[in-house]
XYZ file of C-alpha atoms in Angstrom:
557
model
C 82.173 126.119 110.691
C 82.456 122.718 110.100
C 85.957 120.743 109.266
C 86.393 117.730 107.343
C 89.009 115.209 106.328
C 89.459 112.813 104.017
C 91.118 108.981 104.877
C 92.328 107.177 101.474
C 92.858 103.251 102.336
C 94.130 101.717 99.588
C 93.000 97.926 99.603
C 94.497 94.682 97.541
C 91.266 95.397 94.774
C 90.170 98.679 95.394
C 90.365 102.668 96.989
C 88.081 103.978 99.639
C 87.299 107.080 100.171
C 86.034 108.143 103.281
C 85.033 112.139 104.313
C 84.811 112.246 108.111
C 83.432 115.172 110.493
C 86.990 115.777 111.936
C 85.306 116.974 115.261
C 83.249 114.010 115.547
C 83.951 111.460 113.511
C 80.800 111.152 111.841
C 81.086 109.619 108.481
C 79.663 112.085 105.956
C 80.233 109.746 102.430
C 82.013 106.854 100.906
C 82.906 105.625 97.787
C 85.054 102.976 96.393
C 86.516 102.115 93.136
C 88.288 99.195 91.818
C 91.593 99.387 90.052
C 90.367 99.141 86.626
C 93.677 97.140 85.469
C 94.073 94.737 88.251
C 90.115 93.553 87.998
C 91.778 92.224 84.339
C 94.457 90.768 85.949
C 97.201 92.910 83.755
C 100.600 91.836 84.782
C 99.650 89.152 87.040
C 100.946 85.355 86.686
C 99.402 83.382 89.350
C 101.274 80.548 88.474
C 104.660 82.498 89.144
C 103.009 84.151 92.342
C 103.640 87.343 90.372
C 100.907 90.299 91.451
C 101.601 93.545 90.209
C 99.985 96.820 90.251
C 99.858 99.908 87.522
C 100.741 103.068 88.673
C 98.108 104.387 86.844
C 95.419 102.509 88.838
C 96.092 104.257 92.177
C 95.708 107.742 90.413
C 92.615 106.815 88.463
C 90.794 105.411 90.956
C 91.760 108.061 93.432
C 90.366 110.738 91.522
C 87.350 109.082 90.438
C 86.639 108.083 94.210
C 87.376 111.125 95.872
C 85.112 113.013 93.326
C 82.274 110.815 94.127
C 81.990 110.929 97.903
C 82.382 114.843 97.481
C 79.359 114.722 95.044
C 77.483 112.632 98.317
C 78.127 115.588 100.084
C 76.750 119.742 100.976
C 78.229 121.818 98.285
C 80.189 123.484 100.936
C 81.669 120.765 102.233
C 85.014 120.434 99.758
C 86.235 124.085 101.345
C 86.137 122.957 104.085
C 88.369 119.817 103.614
C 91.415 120.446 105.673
C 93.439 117.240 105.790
C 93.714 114.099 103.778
C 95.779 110.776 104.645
C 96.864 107.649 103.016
C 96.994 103.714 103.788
C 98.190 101.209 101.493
C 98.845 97.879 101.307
C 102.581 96.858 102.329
C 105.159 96.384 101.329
C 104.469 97.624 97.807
C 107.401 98.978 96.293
C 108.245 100.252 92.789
C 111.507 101.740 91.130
C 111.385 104.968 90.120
C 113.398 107.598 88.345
C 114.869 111.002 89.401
C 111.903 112.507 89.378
C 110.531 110.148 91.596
C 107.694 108.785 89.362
C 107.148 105.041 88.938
C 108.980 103.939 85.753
C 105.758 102.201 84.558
C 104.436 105.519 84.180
C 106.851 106.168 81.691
C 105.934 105.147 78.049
C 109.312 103.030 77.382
C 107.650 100.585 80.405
C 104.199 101.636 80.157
C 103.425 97.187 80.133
C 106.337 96.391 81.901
C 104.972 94.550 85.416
C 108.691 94.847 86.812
C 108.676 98.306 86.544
C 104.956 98.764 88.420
C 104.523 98.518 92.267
C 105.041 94.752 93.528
C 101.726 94.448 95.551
C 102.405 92.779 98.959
C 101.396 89.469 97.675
C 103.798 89.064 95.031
C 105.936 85.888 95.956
C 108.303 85.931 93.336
C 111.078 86.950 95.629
C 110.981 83.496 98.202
C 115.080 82.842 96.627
C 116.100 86.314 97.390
C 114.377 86.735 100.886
C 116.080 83.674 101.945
C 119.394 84.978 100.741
C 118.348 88.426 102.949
C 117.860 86.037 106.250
C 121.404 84.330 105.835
C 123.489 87.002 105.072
C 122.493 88.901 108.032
C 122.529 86.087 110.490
C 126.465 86.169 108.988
C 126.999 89.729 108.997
C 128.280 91.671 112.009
C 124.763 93.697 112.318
C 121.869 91.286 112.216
C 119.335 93.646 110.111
C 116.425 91.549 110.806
C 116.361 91.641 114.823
C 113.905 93.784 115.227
C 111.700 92.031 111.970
C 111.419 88.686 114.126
C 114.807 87.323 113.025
C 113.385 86.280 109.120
C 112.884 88.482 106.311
C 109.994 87.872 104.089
C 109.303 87.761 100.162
C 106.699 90.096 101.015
C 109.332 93.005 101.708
C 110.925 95.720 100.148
C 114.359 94.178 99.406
C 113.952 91.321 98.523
C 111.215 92.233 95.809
C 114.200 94.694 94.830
C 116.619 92.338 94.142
C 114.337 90.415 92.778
C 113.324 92.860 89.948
C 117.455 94.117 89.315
C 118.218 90.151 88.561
C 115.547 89.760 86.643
C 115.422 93.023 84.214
C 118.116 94.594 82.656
C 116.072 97.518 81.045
C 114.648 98.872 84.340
C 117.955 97.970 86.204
C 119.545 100.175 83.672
C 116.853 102.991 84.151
C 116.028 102.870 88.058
C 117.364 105.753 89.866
C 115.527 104.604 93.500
C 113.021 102.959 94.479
C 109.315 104.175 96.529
C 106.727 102.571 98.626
C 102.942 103.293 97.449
C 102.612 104.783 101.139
C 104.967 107.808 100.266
C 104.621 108.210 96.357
C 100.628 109.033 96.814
C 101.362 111.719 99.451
C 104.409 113.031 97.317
C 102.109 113.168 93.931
C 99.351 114.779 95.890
C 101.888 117.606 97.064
C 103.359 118.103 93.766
C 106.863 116.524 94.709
C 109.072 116.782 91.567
C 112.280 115.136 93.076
C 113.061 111.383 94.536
C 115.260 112.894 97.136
C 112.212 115.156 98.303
C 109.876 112.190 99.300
C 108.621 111.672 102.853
C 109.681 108.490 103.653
C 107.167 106.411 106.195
C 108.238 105.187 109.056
C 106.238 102.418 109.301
C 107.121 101.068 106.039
C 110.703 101.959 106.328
C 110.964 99.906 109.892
C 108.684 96.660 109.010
C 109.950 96.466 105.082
C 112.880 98.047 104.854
C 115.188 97.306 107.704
C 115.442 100.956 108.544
C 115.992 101.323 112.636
C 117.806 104.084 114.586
C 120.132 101.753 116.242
C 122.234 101.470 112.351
C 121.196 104.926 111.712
C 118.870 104.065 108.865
C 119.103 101.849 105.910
C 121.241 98.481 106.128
C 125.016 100.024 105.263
C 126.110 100.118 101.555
C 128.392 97.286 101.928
C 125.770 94.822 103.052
C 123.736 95.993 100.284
C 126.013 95.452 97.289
C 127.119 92.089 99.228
C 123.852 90.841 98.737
C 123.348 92.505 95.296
C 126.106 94.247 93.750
C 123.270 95.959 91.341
C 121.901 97.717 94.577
C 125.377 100.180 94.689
C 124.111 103.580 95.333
C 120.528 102.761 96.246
C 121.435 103.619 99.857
C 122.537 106.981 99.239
C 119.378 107.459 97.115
C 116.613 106.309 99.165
C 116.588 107.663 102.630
C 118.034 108.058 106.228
C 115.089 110.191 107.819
C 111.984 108.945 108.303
C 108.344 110.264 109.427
C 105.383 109.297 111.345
C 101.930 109.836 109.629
C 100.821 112.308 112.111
C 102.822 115.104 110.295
C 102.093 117.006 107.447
C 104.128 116.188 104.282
C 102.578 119.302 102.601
C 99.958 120.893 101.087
C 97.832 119.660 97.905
C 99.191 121.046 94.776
C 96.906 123.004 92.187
C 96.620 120.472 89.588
C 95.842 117.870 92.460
C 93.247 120.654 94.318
C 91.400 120.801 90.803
C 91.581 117.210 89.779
C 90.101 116.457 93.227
C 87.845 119.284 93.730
C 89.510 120.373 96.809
C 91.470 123.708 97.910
C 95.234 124.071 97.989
C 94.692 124.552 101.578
C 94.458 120.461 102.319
C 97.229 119.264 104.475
C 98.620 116.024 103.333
C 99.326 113.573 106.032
C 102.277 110.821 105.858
C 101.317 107.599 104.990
C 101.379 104.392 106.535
C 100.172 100.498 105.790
C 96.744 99.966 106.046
C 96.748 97.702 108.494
C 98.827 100.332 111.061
C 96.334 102.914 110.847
C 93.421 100.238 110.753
C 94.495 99.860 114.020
C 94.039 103.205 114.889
C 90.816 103.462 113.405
C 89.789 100.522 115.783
C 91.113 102.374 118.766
C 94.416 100.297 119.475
C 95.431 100.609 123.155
C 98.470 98.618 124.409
C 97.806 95.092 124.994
C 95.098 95.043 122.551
C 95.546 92.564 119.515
C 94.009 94.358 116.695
C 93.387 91.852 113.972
C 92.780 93.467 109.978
C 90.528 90.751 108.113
C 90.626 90.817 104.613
C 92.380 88.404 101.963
C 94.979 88.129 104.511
C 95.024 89.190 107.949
C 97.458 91.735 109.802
C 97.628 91.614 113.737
C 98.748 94.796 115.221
C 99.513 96.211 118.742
C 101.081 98.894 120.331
C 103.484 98.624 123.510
C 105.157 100.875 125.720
C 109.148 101.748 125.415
C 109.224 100.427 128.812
C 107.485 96.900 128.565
C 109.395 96.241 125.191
C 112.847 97.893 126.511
C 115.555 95.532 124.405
C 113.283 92.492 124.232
C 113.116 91.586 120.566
C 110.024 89.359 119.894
C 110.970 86.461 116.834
C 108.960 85.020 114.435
C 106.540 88.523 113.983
C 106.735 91.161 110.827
C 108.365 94.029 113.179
C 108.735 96.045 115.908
C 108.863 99.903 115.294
C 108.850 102.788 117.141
C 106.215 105.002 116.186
C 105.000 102.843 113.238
C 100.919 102.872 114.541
C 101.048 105.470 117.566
C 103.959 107.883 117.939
C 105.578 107.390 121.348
C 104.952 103.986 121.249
C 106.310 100.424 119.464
C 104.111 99.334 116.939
C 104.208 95.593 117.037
C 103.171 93.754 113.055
C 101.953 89.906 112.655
C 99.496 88.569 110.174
C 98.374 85.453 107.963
C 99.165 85.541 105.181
C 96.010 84.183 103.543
C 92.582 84.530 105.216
C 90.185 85.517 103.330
C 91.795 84.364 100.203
C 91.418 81.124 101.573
C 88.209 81.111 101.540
C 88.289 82.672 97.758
C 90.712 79.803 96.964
C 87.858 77.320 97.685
C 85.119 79.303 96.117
C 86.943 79.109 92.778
C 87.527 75.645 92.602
C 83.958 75.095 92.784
C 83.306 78.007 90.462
C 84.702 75.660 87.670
C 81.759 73.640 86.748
C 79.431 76.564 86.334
C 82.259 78.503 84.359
C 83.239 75.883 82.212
C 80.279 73.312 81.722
C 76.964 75.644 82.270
C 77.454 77.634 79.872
C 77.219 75.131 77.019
C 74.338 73.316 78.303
C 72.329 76.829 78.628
C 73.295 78.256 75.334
C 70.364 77.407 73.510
C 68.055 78.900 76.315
C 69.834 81.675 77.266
C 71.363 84.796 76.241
C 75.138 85.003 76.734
C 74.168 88.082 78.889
C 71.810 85.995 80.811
C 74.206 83.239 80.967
C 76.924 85.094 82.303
C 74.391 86.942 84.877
C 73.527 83.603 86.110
C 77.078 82.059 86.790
C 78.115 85.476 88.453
C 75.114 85.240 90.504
C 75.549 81.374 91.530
C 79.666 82.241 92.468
C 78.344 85.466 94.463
C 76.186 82.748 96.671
C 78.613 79.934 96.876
C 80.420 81.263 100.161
C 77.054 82.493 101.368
C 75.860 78.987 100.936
C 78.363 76.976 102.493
C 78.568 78.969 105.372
C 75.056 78.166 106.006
C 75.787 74.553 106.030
C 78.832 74.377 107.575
C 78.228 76.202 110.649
C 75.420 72.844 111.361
C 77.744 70.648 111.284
C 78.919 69.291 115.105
C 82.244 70.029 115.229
C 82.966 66.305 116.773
C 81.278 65.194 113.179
C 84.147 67.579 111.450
C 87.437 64.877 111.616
C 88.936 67.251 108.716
C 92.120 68.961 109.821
C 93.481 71.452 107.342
C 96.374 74.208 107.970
C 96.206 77.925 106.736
C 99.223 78.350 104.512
C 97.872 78.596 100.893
C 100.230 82.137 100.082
C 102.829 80.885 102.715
C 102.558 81.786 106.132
C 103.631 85.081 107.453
C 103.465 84.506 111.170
C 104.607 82.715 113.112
C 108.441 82.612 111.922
C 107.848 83.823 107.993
C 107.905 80.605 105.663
C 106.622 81.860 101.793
C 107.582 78.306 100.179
C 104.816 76.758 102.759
C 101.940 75.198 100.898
C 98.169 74.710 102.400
C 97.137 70.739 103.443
C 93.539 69.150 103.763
C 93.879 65.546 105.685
C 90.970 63.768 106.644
C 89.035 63.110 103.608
C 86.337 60.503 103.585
C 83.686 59.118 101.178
C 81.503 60.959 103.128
C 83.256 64.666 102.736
C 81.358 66.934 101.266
C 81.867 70.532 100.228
C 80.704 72.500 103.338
C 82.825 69.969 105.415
C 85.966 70.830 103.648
C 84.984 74.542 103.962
C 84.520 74.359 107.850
C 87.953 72.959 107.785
C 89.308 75.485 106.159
C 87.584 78.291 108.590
C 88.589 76.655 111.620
C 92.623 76.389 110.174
C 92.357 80.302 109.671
C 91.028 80.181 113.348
C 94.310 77.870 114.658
C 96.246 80.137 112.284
C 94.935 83.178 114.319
C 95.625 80.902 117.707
C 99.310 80.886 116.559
C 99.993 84.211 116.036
C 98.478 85.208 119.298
C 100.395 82.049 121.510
C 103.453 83.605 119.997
C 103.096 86.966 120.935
C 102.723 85.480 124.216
C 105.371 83.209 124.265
C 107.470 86.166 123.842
C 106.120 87.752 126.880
C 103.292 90.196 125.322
C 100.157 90.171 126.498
C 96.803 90.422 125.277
C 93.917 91.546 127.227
C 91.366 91.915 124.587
C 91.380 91.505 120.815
C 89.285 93.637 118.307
C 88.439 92.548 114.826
C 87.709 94.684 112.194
C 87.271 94.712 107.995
C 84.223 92.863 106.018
C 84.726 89.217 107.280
C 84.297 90.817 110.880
C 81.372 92.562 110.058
C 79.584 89.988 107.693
C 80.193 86.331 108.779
C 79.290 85.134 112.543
C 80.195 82.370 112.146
C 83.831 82.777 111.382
C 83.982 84.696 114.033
C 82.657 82.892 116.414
C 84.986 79.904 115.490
C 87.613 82.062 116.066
C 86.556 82.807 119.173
C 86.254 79.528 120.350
C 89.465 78.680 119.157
C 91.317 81.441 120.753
C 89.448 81.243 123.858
C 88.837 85.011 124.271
C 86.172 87.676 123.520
C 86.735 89.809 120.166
C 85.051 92.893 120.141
C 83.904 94.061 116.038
C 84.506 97.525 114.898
C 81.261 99.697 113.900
C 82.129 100.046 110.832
C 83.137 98.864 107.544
C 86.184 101.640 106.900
C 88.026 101.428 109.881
C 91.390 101.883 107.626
C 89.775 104.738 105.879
C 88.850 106.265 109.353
C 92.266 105.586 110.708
C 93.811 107.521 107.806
C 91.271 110.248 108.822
C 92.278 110.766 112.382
C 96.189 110.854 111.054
C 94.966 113.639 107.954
C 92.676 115.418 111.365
C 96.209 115.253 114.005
C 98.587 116.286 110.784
C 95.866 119.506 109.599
C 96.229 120.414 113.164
C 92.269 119.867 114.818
C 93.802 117.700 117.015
C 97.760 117.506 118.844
C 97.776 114.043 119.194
C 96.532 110.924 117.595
C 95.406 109.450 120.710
C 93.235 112.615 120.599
C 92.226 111.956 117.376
C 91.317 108.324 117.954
C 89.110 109.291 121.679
C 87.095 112.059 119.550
C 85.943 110.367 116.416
C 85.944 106.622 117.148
C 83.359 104.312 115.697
C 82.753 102.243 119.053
C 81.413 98.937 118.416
C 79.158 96.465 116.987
C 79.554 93.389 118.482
C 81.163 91.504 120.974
C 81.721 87.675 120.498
C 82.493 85.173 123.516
C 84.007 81.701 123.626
C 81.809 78.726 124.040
C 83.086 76.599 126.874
C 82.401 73.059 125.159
C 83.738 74.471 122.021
C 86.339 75.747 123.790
C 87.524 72.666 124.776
C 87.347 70.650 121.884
C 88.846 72.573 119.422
C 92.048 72.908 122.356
C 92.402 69.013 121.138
C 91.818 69.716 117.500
C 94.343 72.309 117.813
C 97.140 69.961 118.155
C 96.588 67.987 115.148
C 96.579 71.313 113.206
C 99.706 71.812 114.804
C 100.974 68.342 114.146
C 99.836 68.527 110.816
C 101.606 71.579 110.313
C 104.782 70.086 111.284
C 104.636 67.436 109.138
C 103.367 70.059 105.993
C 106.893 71.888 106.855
C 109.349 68.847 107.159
C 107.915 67.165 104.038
C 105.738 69.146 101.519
C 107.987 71.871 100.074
């Protein structure tokens, strides 16, 4: 008889559900649901860089997504569901009470966006992340040596901190405080305590500062140094933590029958979606995986004995079991890619938002109005791509840099702003855009002459999410840039599958997740190699990115 498993990657929009052959590997259905709040934009401020998430999102859409990919599949297939796992975005934090539910679950701060999970783009915390970096280069345990020496707005404390200072009501009510990564698993198995939830340790190590070496959390007296509001968080968060390849438990009744599944599922630990993306793309050490999405993550894996006490700067972490257990799971990333790209698109979204309608309202239906403007957005990427990717890249004098949500890597700066030099009276829209792909590309180059730098090396690198899959000619820029091959992942869910090979190692089909990974890989799709004359010129352009980057840092912010 057949066994299946279920991988749950929970994306910056959206769920998917994936329901894998755990013998093989062979995707058996999909579905995906958007987080019905977020597409609204509740509780978001863009202007404030403040993203935040509703509890009730991640539970909707889970059971509305899991329910249709078991509908795509035999009848007999839900008994015969034997693991599940989670990935989620990172770090995405929200205080909790006693219980351990999310306090915007409660009805007292059912609209409140400090009490909801701070998605991992939520920059409201730049102060308090910079107050995180100084204290411990001043305090006798530097808590950020093995996070690349800076700690982020991005992370767990900070966006803590952040949220105590700013809100009495849930200061007053917060008992502790849970990463999306552990809550799902812990609502799944019916976990009715805080103290009871399986902490990650991937999100403990890269967010949270946890690390053997201070056994655990920072100590209570840096804590309430750097917030005396954070007294008594230590003792009621965690000092254990778990890889993803165990079991947290088995799914509860009212889970089993919300899901259509048995009480018989094992429920994985979870883990960021870009660690067990990595795994889905078969990570092997000194292989730069790179997650493309609205931002990018870059993820490795290294032996104890090539990293030994070598601690890398400027990255988002080194952890020991935090992709692979047995291994150091080594974090970078942009942080905007994609969104970049989005960024652009919506500035020239304005005319057809704002002026189209009015001239077509005589002719058209507001139905068929809107239809057309969602259409013409939908096409505007599609269409610049196509004329960008003519253009020489000698004729292309525009130099832009990559830092529209900060950059992440290398050396974490959140209060960096993007730049466009170059302009002419002869710019035109697709020129700008190919500007913009190639500074994701020197972006990319960065992150991968750091690692370097700091003696890691990378023999191959291996791309995977929808940019990867759908654009050729971003990835092919990239490839020039960085001057290696980049190999594409067959498939669109390699986060999803990833979480499937931890649910198949944690249900116990396979020991190991190496096991896992060499039994129900995807292969690949594509392999991309550098052109030489491109090679070369973009090893000039290059250095006015980087010059221009300099400048962008000393001056603009």
């Amino acid at each position: 008889m057949a066994r299946y498993v279920i991988g749950l990657d929970y994306g910056t929009d959206s769920v998917r559900t994936l329901i894998a052959n755990a013998e093989t590997g062979e995707c058996v259905a999909t579905s995906v649901k958007q987080y019905k709040r977020w597409r609204k934009r509740l509780y978001c401020n863009p202007s404030l860089n403040q993203w935040r998430q509703h509890p009730k999102d991640y539970l909707e859409s889970l059971e509305t997504s899991v329910r249709e990919a078991l509908s795509q599949c035999a009848p007999d297939v839900a008994s015969q569901v034997v693991g599940i796992a989670f990935d989620t975005t990172g770090s995405t934090p929200a205080f909790t009470d006693e219980t351990g539910t999310p306090l915007a679950m409660l009805p007292e701060f059912s609209d409140n966006p400090n009490a909801m999970f701070l998605l991992w783009k939520d920059h409201t915390a730049i102060a308090e992340a910079e107050e995180i970096t100084r204290l411990c280069k001043q305090w006798k345990i530097d808590y950020t040596k093995y996070l690349g020496g800076v700690y982020n707005a991005e992370w767990f404390w900070a966006k803590a901190v952040h949220v105590l200072r700013e809100d009495d009501s849930v200061a007053s009510m917060a008992y502790s405080i849970v990463e999306c990564c552990d809550w799902l698993p812990a609502v799944l198995t019916g976990v009715r305590a805080s103290k009871d939830i399986v902490r990650s340790r991937c999100a403990g190590g890269h967010k949270a500062m946890w690390h053997n070496d201070w056994r655990g959390l920072p100590s209570e007296e840096f804590l309430i140094a750097l917030e005396p509001k954070l007294a008594g968080f230590r003792s009621r968060l965690f000092q254990e933590t778990a890889t993803a390849d165990k079991p947290v438990g088995r799914l509860c009744k009212e889970w089993a029958d919300r899901l259509g599944l048995t009480t018989n599922v094992i429920v994985a630990g979870g883990a960021f979606d870009c660690h067990m993306g990595a795994v889905g793309a078969s990570v092997t050490p000194n292989t730069l995986v790179r997650v493309m999405g609205t931002s990018t993550c870059d993820v490795m894996v290294a032996p104890y004995d090539e990293i030994e006490d070598k601690c890398i700067k400027g990255i988002c972490g080194q952890v020991d079991g935090s992709v692979i257990p047995g291994m150091i799971g080594l974090e970078a990333g942009q942080s905007s890619f994609g969104d970049v790209y989005a960024m652009f698109s919506n500035i020239l979204e304005f005319p057809l938002r704002n002026i189209l309608p009015e001239l077509l309202r005589e002719k058209l239906t507001r139905f068929e109005i809107e239809t057309v403007i969602e259409d013409a957005c939908d096409r505007i990427i599609a269409s610049l791509t196509k004329e960008a990717e003519n253009i020489p890249i000698t004729e292309n004098t525009m130099i832009a840099t990559d830092w529209v949500n900060g950059r992440r890597t290398p050396d974490a700066n959140q209060l960096l702003k993007g730049s466009i030099c170059g302009f002419t009276l002869a710019t035109t829209a697709p020129r700008v855009f190919r500007s913009l792909v190639e500074a994701t590309a020197y972006g990319t180059k960065a992150v991968i002459d750091r690692f370097e730098s700091e003696g890691i090396r990378i023999d191959q690198v291996i791309a995977i999410g929808g940019i990867a899959l759908k654009s050729p000619f971003i990835m092919q820029t990239m490839c020039d840039v960085i001057n290696r091959p980049i190999k594409v992942c067959n498939t669109d869910q390699a986060c999803a599958l990833g979480a499937a090979m931890f649910a198949a190692t944690a249900a116990g089909v396979y020991k190991k997740v190496e096991d896992a990974v060499k039994a129900m890989n995807s292969g690949f799709s594509k392999e991309y190699h550098p052109i030489e004359t491109n090679v070369e010129i973009y090893s000039r352009l290059y250095n006015q990115y980087d010059l221009l980057g300099k400048f962008t840092e000393k001056n603009m912010y």
